[in-house]
mmCIF file with all atom_site columns, C-alpha atoms in Angstrom:
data_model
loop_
_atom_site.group_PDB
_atom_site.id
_atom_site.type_symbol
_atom_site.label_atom_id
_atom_site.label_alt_id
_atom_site.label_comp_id
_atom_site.label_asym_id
_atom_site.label_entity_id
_atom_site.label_seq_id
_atom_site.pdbx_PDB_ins_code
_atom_site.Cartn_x
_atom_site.Cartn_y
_atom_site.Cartn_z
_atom_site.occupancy
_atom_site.B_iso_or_equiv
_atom_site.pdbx_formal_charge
_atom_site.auth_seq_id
_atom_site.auth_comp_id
_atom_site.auth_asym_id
_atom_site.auth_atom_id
_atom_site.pdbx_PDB_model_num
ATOM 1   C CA . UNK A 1 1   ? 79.511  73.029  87.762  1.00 0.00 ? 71  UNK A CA 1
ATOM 2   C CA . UNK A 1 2   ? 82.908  73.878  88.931  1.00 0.00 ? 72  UNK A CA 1
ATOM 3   C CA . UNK A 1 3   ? 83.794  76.945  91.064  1.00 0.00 ? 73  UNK A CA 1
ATOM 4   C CA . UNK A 1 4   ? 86.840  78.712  89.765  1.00 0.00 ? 74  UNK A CA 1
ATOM 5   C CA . UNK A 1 5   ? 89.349  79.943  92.576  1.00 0.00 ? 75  UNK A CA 1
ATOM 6   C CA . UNK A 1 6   ? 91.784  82.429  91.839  1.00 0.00 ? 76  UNK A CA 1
ATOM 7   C CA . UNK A 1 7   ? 94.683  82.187  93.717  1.00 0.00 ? 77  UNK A CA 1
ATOM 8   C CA . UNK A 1 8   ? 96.845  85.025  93.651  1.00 0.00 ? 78  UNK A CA 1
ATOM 9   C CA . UNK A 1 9   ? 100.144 84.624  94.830  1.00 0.00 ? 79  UNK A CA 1
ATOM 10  C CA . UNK A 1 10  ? 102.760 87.926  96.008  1.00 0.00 ? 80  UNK A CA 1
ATOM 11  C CA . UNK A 1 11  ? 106.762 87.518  96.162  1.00 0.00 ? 81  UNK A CA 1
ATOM 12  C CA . UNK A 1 12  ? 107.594 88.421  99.295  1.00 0.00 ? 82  UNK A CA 1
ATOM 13  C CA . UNK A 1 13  ? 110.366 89.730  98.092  1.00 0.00 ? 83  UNK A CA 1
ATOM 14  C CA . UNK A 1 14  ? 109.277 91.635  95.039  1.00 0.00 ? 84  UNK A CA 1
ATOM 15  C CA . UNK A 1 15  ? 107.064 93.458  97.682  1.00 0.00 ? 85  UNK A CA 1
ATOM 16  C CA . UNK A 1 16  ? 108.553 97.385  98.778  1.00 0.00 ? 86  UNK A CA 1
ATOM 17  C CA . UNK A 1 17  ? 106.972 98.895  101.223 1.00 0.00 ? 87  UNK A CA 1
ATOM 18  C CA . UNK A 1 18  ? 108.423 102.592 101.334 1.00 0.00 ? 88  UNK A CA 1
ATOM 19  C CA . UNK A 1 19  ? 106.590 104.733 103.735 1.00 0.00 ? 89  UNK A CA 1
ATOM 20  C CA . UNK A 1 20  ? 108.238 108.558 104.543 1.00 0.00 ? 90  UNK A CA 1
ATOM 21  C CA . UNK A 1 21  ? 108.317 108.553 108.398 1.00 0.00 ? 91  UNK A CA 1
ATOM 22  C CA . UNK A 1 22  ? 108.221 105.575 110.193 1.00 0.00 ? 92  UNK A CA 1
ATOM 23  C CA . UNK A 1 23  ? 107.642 107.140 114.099 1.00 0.00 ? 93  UNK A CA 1
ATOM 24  C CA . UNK A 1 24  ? 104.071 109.253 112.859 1.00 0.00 ? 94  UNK A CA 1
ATOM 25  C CA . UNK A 1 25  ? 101.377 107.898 114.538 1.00 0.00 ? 95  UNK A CA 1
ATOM 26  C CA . UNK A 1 26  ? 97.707  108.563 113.582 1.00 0.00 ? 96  UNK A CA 1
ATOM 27  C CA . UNK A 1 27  ? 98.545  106.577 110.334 1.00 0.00 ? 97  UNK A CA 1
ATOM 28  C CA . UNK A 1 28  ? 94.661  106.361 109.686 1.00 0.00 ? 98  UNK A CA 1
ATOM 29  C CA . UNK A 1 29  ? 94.322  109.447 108.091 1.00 0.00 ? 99  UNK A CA 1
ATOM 30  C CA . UNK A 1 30  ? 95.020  107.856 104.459 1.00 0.00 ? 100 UNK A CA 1
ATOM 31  C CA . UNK A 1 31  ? 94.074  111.041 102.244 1.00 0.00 ? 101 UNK A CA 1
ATOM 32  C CA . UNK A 1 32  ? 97.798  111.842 102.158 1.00 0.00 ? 102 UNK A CA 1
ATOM 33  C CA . UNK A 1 33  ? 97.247  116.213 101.821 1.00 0.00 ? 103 UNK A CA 1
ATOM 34  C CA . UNK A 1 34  ? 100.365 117.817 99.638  1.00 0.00 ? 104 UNK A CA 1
ATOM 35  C CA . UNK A 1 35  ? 101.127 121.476 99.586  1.00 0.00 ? 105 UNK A CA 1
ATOM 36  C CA . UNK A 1 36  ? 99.570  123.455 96.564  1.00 0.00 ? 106 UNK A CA 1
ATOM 37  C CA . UNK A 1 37  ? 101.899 125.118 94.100  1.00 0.00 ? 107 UNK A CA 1
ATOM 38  C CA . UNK A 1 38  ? 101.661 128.434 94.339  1.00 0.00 ? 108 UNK A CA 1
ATOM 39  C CA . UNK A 1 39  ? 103.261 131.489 91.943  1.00 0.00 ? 109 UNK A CA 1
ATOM 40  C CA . UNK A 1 40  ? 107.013 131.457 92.668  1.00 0.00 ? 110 UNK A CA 1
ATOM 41  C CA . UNK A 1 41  ? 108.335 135.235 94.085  1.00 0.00 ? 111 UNK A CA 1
ATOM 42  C CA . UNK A 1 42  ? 110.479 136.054 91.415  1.00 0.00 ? 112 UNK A CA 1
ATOM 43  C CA . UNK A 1 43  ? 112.923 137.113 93.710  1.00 0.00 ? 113 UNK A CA 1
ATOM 44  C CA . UNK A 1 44  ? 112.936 133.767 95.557  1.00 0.00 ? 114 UNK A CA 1
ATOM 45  C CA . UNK A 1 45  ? 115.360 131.021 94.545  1.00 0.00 ? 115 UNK A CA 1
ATOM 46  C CA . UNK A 1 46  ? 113.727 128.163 93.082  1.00 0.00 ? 116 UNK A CA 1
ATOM 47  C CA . UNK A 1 47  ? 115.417 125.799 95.012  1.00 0.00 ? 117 UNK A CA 1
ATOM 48  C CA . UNK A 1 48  ? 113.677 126.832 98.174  1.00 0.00 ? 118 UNK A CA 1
ATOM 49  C CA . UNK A 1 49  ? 110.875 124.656 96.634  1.00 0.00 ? 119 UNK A CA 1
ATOM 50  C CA . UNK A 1 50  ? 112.708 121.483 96.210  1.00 0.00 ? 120 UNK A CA 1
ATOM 51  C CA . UNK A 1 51  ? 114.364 121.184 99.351  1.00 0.00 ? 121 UNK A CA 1
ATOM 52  C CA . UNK A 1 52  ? 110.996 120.537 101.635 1.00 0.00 ? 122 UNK A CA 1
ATOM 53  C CA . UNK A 1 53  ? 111.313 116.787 101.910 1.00 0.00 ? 123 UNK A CA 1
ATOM 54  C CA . UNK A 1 54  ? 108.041 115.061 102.945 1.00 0.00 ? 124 UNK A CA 1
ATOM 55  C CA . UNK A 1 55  ? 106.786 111.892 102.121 1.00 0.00 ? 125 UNK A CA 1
ATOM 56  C CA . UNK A 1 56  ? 105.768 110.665 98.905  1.00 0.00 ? 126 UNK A CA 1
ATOM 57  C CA . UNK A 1 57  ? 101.753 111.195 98.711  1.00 0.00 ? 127 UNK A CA 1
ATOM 58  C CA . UNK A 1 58  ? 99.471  107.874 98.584  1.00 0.00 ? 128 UNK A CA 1
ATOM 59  C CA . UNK A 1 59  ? 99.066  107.465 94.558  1.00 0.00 ? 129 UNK A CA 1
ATOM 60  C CA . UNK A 1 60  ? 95.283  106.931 94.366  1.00 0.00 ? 130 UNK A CA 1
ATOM 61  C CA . UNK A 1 61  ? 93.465  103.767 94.639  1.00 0.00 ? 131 UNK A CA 1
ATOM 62  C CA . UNK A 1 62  ? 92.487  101.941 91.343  1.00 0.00 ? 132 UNK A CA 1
ATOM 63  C CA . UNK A 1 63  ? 89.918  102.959 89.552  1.00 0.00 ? 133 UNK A CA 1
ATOM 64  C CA . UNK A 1 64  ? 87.649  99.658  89.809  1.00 0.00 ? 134 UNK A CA 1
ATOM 65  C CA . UNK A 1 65  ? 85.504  100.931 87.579  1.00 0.00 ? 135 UNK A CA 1
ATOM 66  C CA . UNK A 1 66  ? 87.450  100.846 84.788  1.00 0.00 ? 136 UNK A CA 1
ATOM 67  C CA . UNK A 1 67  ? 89.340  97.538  85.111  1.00 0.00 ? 137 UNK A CA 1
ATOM 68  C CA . UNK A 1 68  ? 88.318  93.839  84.232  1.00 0.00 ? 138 UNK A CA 1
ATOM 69  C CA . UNK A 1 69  ? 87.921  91.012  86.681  1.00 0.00 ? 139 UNK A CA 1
ATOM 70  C CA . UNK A 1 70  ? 90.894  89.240  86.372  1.00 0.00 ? 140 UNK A CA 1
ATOM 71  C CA . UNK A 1 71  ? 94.195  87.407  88.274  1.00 0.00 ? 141 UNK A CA 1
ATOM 72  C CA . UNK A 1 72  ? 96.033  90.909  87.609  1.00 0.00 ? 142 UNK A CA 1
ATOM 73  C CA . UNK A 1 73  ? 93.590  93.226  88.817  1.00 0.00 ? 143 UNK A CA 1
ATOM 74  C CA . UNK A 1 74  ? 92.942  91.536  91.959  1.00 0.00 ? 144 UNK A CA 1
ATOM 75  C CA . UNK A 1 75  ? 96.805  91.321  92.298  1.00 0.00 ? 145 UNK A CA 1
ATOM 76  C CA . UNK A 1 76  ? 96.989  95.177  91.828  1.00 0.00 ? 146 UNK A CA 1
ATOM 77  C CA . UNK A 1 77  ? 93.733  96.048  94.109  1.00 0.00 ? 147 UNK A CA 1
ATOM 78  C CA . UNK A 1 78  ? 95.967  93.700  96.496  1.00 0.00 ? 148 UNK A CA 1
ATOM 79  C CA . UNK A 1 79  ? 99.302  95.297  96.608  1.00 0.00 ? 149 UNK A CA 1
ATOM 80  C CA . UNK A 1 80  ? 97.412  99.426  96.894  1.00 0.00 ? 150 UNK A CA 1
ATOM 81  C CA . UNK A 1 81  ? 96.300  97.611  99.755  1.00 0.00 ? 151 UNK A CA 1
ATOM 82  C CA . UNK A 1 82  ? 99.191  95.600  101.360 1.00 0.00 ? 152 UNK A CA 1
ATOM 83  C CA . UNK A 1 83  ? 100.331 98.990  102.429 1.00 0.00 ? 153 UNK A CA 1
ATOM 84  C CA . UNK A 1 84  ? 97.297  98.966  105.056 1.00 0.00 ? 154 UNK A CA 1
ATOM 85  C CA . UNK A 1 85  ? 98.386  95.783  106.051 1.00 0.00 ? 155 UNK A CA 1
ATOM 86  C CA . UNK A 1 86  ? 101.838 96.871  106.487 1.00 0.00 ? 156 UNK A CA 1
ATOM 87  C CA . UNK A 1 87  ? 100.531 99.760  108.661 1.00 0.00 ? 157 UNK A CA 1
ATOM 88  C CA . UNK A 1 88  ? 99.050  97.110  110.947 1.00 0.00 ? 158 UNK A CA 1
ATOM 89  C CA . UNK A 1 89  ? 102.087 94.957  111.377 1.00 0.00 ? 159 UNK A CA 1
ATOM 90  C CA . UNK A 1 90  ? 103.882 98.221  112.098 1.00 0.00 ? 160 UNK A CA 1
ATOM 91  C CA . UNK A 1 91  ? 101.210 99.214  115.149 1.00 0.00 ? 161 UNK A CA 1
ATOM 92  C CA . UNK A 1 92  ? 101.739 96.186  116.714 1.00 0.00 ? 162 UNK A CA 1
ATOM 93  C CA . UNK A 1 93  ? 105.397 96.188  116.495 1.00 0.00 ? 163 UNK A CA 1
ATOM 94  C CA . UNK A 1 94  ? 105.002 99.619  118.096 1.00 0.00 ? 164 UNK A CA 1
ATOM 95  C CA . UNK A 1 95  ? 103.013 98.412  121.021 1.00 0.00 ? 165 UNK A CA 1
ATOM 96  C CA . UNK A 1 96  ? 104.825 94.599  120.965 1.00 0.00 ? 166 UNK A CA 1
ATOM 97  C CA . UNK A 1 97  ? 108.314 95.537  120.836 1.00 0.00 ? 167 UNK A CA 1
ATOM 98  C CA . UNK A 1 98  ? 110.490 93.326  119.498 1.00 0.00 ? 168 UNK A CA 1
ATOM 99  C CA . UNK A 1 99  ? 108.603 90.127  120.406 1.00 0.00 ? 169 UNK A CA 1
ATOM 100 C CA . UNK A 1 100 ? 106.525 89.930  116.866 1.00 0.00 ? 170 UNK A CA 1
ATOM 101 C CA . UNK A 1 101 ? 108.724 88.966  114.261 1.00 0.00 ? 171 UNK A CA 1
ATOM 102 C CA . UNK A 1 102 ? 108.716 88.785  110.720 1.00 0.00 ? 172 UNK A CA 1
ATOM 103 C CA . UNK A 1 103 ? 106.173 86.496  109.224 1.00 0.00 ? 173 UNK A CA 1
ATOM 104 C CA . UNK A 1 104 ? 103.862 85.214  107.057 1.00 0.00 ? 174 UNK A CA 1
ATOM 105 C CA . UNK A 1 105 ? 99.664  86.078  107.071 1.00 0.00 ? 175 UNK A CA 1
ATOM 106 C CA . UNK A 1 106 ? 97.678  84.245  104.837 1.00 0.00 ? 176 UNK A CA 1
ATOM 107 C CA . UNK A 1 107 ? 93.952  85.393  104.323 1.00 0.00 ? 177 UNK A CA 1
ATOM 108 C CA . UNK A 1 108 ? 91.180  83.971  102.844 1.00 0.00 ? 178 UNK A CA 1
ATOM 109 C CA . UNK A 1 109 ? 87.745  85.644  101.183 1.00 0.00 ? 179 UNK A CA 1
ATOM 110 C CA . UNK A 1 110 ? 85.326  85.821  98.952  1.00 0.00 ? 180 UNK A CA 1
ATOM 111 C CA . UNK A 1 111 ? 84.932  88.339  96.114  1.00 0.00 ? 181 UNK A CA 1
ATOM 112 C CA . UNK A 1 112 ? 80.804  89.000  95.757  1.00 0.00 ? 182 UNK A CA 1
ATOM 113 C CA . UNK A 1 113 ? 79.444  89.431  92.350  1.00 0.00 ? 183 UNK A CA 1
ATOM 114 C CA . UNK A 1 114 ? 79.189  93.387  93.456  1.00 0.00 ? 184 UNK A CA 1
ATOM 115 C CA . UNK A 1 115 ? 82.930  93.061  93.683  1.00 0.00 ? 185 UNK A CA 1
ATOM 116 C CA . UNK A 1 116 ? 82.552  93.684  97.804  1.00 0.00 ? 186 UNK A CA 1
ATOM 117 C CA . UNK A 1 117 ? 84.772  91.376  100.082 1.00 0.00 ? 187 UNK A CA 1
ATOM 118 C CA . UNK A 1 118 ? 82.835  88.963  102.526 1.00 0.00 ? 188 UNK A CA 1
ATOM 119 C CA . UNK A 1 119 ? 84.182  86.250  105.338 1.00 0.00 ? 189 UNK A CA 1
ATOM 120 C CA . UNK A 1 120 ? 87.505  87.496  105.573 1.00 0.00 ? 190 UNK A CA 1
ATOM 121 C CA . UNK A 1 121 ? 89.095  85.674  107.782 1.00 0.00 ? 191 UNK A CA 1
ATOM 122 C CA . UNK A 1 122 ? 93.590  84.654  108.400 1.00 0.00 ? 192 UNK A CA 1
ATOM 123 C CA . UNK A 1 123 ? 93.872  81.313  107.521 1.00 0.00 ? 193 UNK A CA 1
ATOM 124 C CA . UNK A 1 124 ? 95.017  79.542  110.791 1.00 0.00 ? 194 UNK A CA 1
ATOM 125 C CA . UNK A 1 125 ? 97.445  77.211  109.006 1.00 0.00 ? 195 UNK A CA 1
ATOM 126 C CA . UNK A 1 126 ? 99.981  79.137  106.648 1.00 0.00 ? 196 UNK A CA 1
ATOM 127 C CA . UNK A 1 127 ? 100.136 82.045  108.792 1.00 0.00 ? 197 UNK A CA 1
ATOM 128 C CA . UNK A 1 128 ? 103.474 82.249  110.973 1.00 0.00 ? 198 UNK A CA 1
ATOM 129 C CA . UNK A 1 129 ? 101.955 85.748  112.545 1.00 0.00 ? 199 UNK A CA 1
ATOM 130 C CA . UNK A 1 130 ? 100.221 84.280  115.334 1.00 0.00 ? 200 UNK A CA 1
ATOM 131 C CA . UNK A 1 131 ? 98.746  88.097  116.970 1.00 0.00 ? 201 UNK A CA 1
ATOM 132 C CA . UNK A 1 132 ? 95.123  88.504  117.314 1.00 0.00 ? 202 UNK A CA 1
ATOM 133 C CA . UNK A 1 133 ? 95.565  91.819  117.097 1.00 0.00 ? 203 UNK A CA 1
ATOM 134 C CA . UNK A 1 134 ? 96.892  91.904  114.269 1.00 0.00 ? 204 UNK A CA 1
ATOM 135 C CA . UNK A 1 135 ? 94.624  89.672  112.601 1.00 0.00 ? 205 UNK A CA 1
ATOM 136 C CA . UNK A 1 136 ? 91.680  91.615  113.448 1.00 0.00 ? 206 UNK A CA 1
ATOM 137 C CA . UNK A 1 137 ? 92.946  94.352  111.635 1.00 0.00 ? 207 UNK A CA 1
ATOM 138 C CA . UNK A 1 138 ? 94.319  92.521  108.774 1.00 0.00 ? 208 UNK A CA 1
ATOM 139 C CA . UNK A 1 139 ? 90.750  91.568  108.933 1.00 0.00 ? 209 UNK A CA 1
ATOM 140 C CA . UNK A 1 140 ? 89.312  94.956  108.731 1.00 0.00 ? 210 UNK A CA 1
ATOM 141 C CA . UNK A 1 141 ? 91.638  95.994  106.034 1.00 0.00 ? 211 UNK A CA 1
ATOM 142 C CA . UNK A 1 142 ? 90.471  93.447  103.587 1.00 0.00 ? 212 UNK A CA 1
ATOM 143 C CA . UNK A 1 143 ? 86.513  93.744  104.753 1.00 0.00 ? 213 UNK A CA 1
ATOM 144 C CA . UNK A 1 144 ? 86.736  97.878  103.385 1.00 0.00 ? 214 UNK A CA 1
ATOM 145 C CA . UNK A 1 145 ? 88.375  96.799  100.063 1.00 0.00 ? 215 UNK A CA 1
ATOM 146 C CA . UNK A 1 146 ? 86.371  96.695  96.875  1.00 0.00 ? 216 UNK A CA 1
ATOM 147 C CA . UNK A 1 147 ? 87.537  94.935  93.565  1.00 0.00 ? 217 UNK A CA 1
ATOM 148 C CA . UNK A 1 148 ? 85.611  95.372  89.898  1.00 0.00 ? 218 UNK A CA 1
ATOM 149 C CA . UNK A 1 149 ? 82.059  92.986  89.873  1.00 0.00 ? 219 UNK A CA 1
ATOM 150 C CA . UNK A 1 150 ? 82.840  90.256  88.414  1.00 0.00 ? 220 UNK A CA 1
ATOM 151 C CA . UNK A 1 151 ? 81.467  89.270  84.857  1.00 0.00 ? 221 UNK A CA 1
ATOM 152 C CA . UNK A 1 152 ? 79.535  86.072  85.430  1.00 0.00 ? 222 UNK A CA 1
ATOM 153 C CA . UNK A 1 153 ? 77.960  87.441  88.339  1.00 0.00 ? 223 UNK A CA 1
ATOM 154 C CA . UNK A 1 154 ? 79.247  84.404  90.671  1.00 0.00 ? 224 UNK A CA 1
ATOM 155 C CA . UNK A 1 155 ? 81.447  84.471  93.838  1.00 0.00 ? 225 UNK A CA 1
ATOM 156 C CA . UNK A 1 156 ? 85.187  83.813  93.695  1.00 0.00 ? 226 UNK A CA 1
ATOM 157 C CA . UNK A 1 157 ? 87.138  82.381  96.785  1.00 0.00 ? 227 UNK A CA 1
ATOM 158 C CA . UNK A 1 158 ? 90.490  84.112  97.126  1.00 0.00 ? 228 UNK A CA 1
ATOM 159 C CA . UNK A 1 159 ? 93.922  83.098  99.165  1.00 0.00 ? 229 UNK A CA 1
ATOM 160 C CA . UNK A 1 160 ? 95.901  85.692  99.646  1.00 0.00 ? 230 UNK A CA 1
ATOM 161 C CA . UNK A 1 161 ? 99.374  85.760  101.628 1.00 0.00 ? 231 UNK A CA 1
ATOM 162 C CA . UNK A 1 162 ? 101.223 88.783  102.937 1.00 0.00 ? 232 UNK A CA 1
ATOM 163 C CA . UNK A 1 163 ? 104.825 89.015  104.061 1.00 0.00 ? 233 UNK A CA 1
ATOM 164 C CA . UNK A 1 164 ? 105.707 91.162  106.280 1.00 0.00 ? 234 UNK A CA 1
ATOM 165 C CA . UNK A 1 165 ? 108.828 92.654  108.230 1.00 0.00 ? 235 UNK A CA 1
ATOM 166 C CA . UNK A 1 166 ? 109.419 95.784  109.736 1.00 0.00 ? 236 UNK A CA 1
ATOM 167 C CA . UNK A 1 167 ? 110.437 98.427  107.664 1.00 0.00 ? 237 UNK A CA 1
ATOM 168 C CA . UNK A 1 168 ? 113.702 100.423 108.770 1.00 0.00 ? 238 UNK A CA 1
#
């Protein structure tokens, strides 16, 4: 009996990675917090309201429990995620300077019948992104993620590549 492997492929370039503030550190709080509307002062001029400019709050994850096992929905559990990823490019270009450059990580996993991740691991060859660093926490990124059980109850190998550059 065959094994079916999904491969799911990103653009690079259809990827956009917009992130408020680029110099906050402490990025690991991901529970973005927003300020909660309150009764405007009728003397108070509503524009007071608009003009606080902070950065756009983390839509939630997917709801997993709601959405098939398919090509698309490992895709879209992928790209909530790549932001993560992005995160850890961006902490090593912190601490590296300018001597990472933009690249290429390719991971490999396996998606458990539970829908949990398990041997995550960067694929040595396809990956330009040659940091330990930040393959560990690449790594650790795609270990925490969870995707919907799958319906046959078998395992399914997944490739996954992510692009990255810095963000400016």
């Amino acid at each position: 009996m065959k094994r079916s492997l999904f491969a799911v492929v990103v653009l690079g370039a259809g990827l956009a990675f917009a992130q408020g503030s680029s110099g906050k550190q402490g990025s690991s709080a991901k529970s973005g917090s927003s300020a909660k509307a309150t009764t405007p002062d009728p003397g108070a001029a509503p524009a007071q309201e608009k003009k606080t400019t902070a950065a756009p709050a983390r839509p939630p994850p997917p709801d997993i429990n709601r959405m098939p096992f398919t090509p698309d929905t490992i895709r879209e559990v992928m790209q909530y995620h790549s932001r993560d990823i992005q995160d850890c490019y961006e902490e090593i270009l912190a601490t590296k300077g300018s001597n990472v450059e933009e690249g290429r990580i390719l991971t490999t996993f396996t998606i458990t019948p539970d829908g949990f991740v398990r041997n995550a691991k960067v694929a040595k060859s396809g990956t330009t992104l040659k940091n330990t660093r930040l393959h560990e926490c690449v790594v650790n990124v795609i270990s925490s993620i969870t995707f919907p059980p799958t319906p046959d109850k078998r395992e399914y190998p997944i490739e996954y590549p992510f692009n990255l550059k810095a963000l400016k």
